[in-house]
Tab-separated table of C-alpha atoms and ligand atoms in Angstrom:
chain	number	residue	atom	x	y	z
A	28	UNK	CA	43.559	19.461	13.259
A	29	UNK	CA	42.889	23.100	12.008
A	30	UNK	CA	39.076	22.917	10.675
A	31	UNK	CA	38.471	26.197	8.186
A	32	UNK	CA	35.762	28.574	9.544
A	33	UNK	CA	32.978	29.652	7.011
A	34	UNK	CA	30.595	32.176	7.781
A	35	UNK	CA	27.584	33.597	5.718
A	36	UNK	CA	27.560	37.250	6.538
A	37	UNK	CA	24.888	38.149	4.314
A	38	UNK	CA	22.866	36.020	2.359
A	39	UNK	CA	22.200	37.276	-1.447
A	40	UNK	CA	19.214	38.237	-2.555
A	41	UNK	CA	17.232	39.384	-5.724
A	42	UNK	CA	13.654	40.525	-6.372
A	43	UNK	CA	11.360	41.568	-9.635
A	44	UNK	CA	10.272	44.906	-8.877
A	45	UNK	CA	9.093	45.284	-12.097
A	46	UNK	CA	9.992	44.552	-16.057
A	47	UNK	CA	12.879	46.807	-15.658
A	48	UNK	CA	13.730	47.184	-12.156
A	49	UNK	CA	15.216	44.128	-10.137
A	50	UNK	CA	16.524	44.311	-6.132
A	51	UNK	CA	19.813	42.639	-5.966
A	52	UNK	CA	22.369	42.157	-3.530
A	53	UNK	CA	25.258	39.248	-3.390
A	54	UNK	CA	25.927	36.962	-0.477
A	55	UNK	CA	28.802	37.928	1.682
A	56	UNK	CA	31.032	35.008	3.152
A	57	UNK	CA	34.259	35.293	5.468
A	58	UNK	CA	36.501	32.288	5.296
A	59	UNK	CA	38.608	31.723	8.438
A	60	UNK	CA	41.753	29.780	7.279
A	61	UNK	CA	44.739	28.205	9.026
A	62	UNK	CA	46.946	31.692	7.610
A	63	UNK	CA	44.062	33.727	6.100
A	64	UNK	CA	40.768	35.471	6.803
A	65	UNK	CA	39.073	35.647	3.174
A	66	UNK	CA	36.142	37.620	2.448
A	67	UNK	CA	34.180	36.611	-0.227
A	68	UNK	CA	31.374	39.269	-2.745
A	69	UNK	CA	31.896	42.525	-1.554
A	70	UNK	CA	28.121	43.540	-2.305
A	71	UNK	CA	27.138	47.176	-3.428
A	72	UNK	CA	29.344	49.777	-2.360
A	73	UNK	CA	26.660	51.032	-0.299
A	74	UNK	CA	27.325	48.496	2.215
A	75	UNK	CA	30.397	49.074	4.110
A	76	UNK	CA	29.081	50.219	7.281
A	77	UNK	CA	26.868	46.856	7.686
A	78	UNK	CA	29.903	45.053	6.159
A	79	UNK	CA	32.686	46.492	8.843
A	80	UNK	CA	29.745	45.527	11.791
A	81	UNK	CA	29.004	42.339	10.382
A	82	UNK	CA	32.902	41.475	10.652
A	83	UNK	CA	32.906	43.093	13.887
A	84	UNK	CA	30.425	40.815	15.163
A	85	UNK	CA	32.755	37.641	14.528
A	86	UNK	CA	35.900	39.726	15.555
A	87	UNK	CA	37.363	40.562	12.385
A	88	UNK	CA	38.640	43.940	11.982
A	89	UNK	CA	38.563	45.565	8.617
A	90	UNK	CA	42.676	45.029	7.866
A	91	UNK	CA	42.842	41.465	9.143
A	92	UNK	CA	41.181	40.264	6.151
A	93	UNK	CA	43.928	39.033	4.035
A	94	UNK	CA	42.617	38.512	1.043
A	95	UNK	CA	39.383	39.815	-1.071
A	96	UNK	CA	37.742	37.462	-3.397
A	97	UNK	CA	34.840	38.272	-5.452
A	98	UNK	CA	33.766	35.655	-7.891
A	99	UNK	CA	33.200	37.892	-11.124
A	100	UNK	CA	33.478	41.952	-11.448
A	101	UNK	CA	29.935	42.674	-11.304
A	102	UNK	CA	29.115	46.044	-8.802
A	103	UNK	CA	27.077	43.970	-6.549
A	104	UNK	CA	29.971	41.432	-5.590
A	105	UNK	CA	32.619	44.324	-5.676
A	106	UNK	CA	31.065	47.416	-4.315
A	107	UNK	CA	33.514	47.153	-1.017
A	108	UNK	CA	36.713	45.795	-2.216
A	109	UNK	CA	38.097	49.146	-0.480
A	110	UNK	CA	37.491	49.026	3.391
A	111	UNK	CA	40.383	45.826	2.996
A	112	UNK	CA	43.509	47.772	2.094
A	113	UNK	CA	45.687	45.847	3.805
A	114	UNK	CA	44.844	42.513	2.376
A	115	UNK	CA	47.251	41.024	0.408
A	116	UNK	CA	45.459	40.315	-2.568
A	117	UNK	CA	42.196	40.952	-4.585
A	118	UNK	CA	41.032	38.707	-6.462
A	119	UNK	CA	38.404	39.428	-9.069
A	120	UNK	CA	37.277	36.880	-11.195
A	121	UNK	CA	40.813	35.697	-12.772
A	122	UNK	CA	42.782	39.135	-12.145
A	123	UNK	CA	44.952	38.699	-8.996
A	124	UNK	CA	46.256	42.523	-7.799
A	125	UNK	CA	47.394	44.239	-4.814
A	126	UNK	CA	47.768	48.071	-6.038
A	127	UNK	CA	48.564	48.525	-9.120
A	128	UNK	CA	50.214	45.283	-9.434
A	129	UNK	CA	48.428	43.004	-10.992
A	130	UNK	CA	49.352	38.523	-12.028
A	131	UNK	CA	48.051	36.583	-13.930
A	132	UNK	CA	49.152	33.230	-12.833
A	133	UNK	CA	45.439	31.546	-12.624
A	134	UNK	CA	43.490	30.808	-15.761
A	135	UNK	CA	40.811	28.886	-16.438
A	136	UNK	CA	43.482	25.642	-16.958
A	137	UNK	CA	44.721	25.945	-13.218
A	138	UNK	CA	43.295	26.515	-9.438
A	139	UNK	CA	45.051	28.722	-7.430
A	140	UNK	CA	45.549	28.159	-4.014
A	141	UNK	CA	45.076	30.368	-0.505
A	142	UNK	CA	45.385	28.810	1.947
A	143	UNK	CA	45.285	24.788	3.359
A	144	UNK	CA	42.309	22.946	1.983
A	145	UNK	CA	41.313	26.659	0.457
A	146	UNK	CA	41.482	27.293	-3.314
A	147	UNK	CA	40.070	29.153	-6.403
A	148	UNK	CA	39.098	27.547	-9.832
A	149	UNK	CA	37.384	28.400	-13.063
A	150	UNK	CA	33.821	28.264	-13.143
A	151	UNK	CA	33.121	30.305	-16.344
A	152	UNK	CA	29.601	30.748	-17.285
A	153	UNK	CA	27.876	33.830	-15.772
A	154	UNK	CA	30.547	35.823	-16.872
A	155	UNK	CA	33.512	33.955	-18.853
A	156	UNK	CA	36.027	34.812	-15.646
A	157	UNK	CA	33.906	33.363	-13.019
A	158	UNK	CA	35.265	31.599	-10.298
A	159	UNK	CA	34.414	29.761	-7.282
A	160	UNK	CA	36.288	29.205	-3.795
A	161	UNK	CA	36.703	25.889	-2.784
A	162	UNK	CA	36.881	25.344	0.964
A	163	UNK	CA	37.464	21.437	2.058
A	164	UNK	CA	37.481	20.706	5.486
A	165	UNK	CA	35.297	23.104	6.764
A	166	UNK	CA	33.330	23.014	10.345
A	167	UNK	CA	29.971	23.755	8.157
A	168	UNK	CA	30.360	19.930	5.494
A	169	UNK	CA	32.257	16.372	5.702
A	170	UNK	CA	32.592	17.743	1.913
A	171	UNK	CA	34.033	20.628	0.168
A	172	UNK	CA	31.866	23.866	0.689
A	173	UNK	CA	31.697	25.757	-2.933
A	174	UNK	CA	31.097	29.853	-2.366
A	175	UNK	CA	30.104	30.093	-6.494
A	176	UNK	CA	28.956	33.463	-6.927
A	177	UNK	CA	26.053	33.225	-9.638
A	178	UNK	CA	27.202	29.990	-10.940
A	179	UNK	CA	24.122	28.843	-8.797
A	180	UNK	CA	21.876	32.195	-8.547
A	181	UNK	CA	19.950	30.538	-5.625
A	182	UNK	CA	18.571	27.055	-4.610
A	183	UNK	CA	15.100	27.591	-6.427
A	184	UNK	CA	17.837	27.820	-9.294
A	185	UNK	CA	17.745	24.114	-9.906
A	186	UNK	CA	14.290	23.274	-10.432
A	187	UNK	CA	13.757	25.997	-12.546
A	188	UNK	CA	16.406	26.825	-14.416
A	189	UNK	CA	15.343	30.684	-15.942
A	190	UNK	CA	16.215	32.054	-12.243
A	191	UNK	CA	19.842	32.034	-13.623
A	192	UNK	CA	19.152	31.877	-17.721
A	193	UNK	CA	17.173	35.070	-17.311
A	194	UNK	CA	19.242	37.050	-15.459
A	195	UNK	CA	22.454	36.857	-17.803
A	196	UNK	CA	24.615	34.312	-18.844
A	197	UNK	CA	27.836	35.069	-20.648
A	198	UNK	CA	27.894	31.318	-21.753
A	199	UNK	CA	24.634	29.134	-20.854
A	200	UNK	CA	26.939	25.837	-22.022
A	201	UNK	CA	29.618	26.110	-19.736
A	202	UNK	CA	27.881	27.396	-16.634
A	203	UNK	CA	24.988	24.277	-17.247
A	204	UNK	CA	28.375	21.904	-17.322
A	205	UNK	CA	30.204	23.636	-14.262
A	206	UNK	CA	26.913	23.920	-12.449
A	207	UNK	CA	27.119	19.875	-12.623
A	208	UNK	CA	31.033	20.072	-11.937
A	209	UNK	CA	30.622	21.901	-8.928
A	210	UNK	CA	27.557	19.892	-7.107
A	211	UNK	CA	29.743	16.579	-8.036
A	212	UNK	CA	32.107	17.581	-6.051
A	213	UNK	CA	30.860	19.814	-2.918
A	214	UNK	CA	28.525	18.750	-0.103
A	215	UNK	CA	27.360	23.056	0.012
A	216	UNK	CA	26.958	25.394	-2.674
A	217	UNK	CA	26.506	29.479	-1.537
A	218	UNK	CA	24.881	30.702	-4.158
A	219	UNK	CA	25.377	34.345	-5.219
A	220	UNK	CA	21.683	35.538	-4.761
A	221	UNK	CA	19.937	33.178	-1.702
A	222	UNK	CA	20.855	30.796	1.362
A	223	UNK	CA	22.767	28.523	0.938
A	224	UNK	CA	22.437	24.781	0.839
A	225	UNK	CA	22.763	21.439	1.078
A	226	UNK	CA	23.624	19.339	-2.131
A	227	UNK	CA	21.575	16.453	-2.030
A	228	UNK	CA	22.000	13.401	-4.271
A	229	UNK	CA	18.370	14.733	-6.136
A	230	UNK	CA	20.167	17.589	-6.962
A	231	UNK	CA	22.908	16.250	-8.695
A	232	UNK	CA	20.728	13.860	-10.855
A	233	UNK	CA	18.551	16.629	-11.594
A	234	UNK	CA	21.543	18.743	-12.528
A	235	UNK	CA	22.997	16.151	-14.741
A	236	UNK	CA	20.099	15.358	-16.126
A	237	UNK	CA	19.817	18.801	-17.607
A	238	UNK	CA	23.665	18.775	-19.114
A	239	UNK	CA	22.318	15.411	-20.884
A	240	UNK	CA	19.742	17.005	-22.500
A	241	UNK	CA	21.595	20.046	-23.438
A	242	UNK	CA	24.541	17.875	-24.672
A	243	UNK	CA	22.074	16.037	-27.053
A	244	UNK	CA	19.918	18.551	-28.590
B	6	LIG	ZN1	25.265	38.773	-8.788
């Protein structure tokens, strides 16, 4: 049975320099599916050179990626949508184009699918187009792997919760509730700005215990 491949090429970061200069970059995944090589966060557009060697490394060329995903339209998660011209779609948040063709068949009501066991759905929150690729029956989890963009901003995220209020929320409500949708159902989150990680049964109390108290006050 085809297993789908993921690889963290980068892992995201972001640093205080000081009260108005912050370090960012995104975390850069390539999904290996049964018909489809999907790279996901496109970082800075500074990048391309460490992005094209990165893919090199795992014997990916440039135009076999078949389709671009970035999970909201931010510059660090875009920045090198344009090394993969010969993909057949980019996907940006909930705009699906190739050229200047552009669909809008995926909303936040529906997932769209890629690929076997790959998909996109709505994670609003961050931005109100976030979204977050799904990838079930991966070689890295028993359980669905979710690549969330800054849904989750990075592990430390959880504990304390102003690593992703303080950096800008479009709607703290929804992103609290789909942070809790998408550790329910996903064995590991990679998050937008660190490592990624295992979802442990701690974290998903902890997570739902903060939608509780949001819910009630
Ligand atoms: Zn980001």
């Amino acid at each position: 049975m085809h297993r789908n491949k993921v690889i963290v090429l980068f892992d995201g970061y972001s640093k205080t320099v000081n009260s108005t200069t912050t370090l960012a970059n995104c975390t850069c995944t390539l999904v290996k599916g049964k018909n489809s090589c999907i790279i996901v966060d496109t970082r800075t557009s500074w990048d391309g050179n460490e992005i094209i060697d990165a893919l090199q490394n795992h014997g990916i060329n440039v135009n076999d990626i078949t389709h671009v995903v970035c999970t909201h339209g931010h510059s660090d998660h875009i920045g090198c949508n344009y090394l993969f011209l010969k993909a057949k779609e980019h996907i940006v948040g909930h705009a699906i184009s190739n050229k200047d063709e552009y669909r809008y068949t995926f909303d936040n009501t529906t997932t769209y699918a890629i690929d076997e066991g790959i998909f996109i759905m709505s994670t609003p929150g961050h931005t109100l187009d976030s979204i977050t690729l799904i990838v079930e029956n991966s070689d890295l989890s028993e359980n669905s792997v979710a690549i969330c963009g800054d849904l989750f901003e990075k592990r430390e995220d959880i504990d304390d919760e102003t690593h992703w209020t303080s950096v800008g929320s479009d709607d703290i409500n929804q992103q609290r509730k789909n942070r809790q949708i998408i550790a329910e159902m996903s064995g590991i989150i990679i998050p937008g700005h660190g490592p990624k990680f295992d979802v442990t049964p701690e974290i998903r109390s902890k997570l739902k215990e903060q939608e509780r108290i949001e819910k009630s006050s």
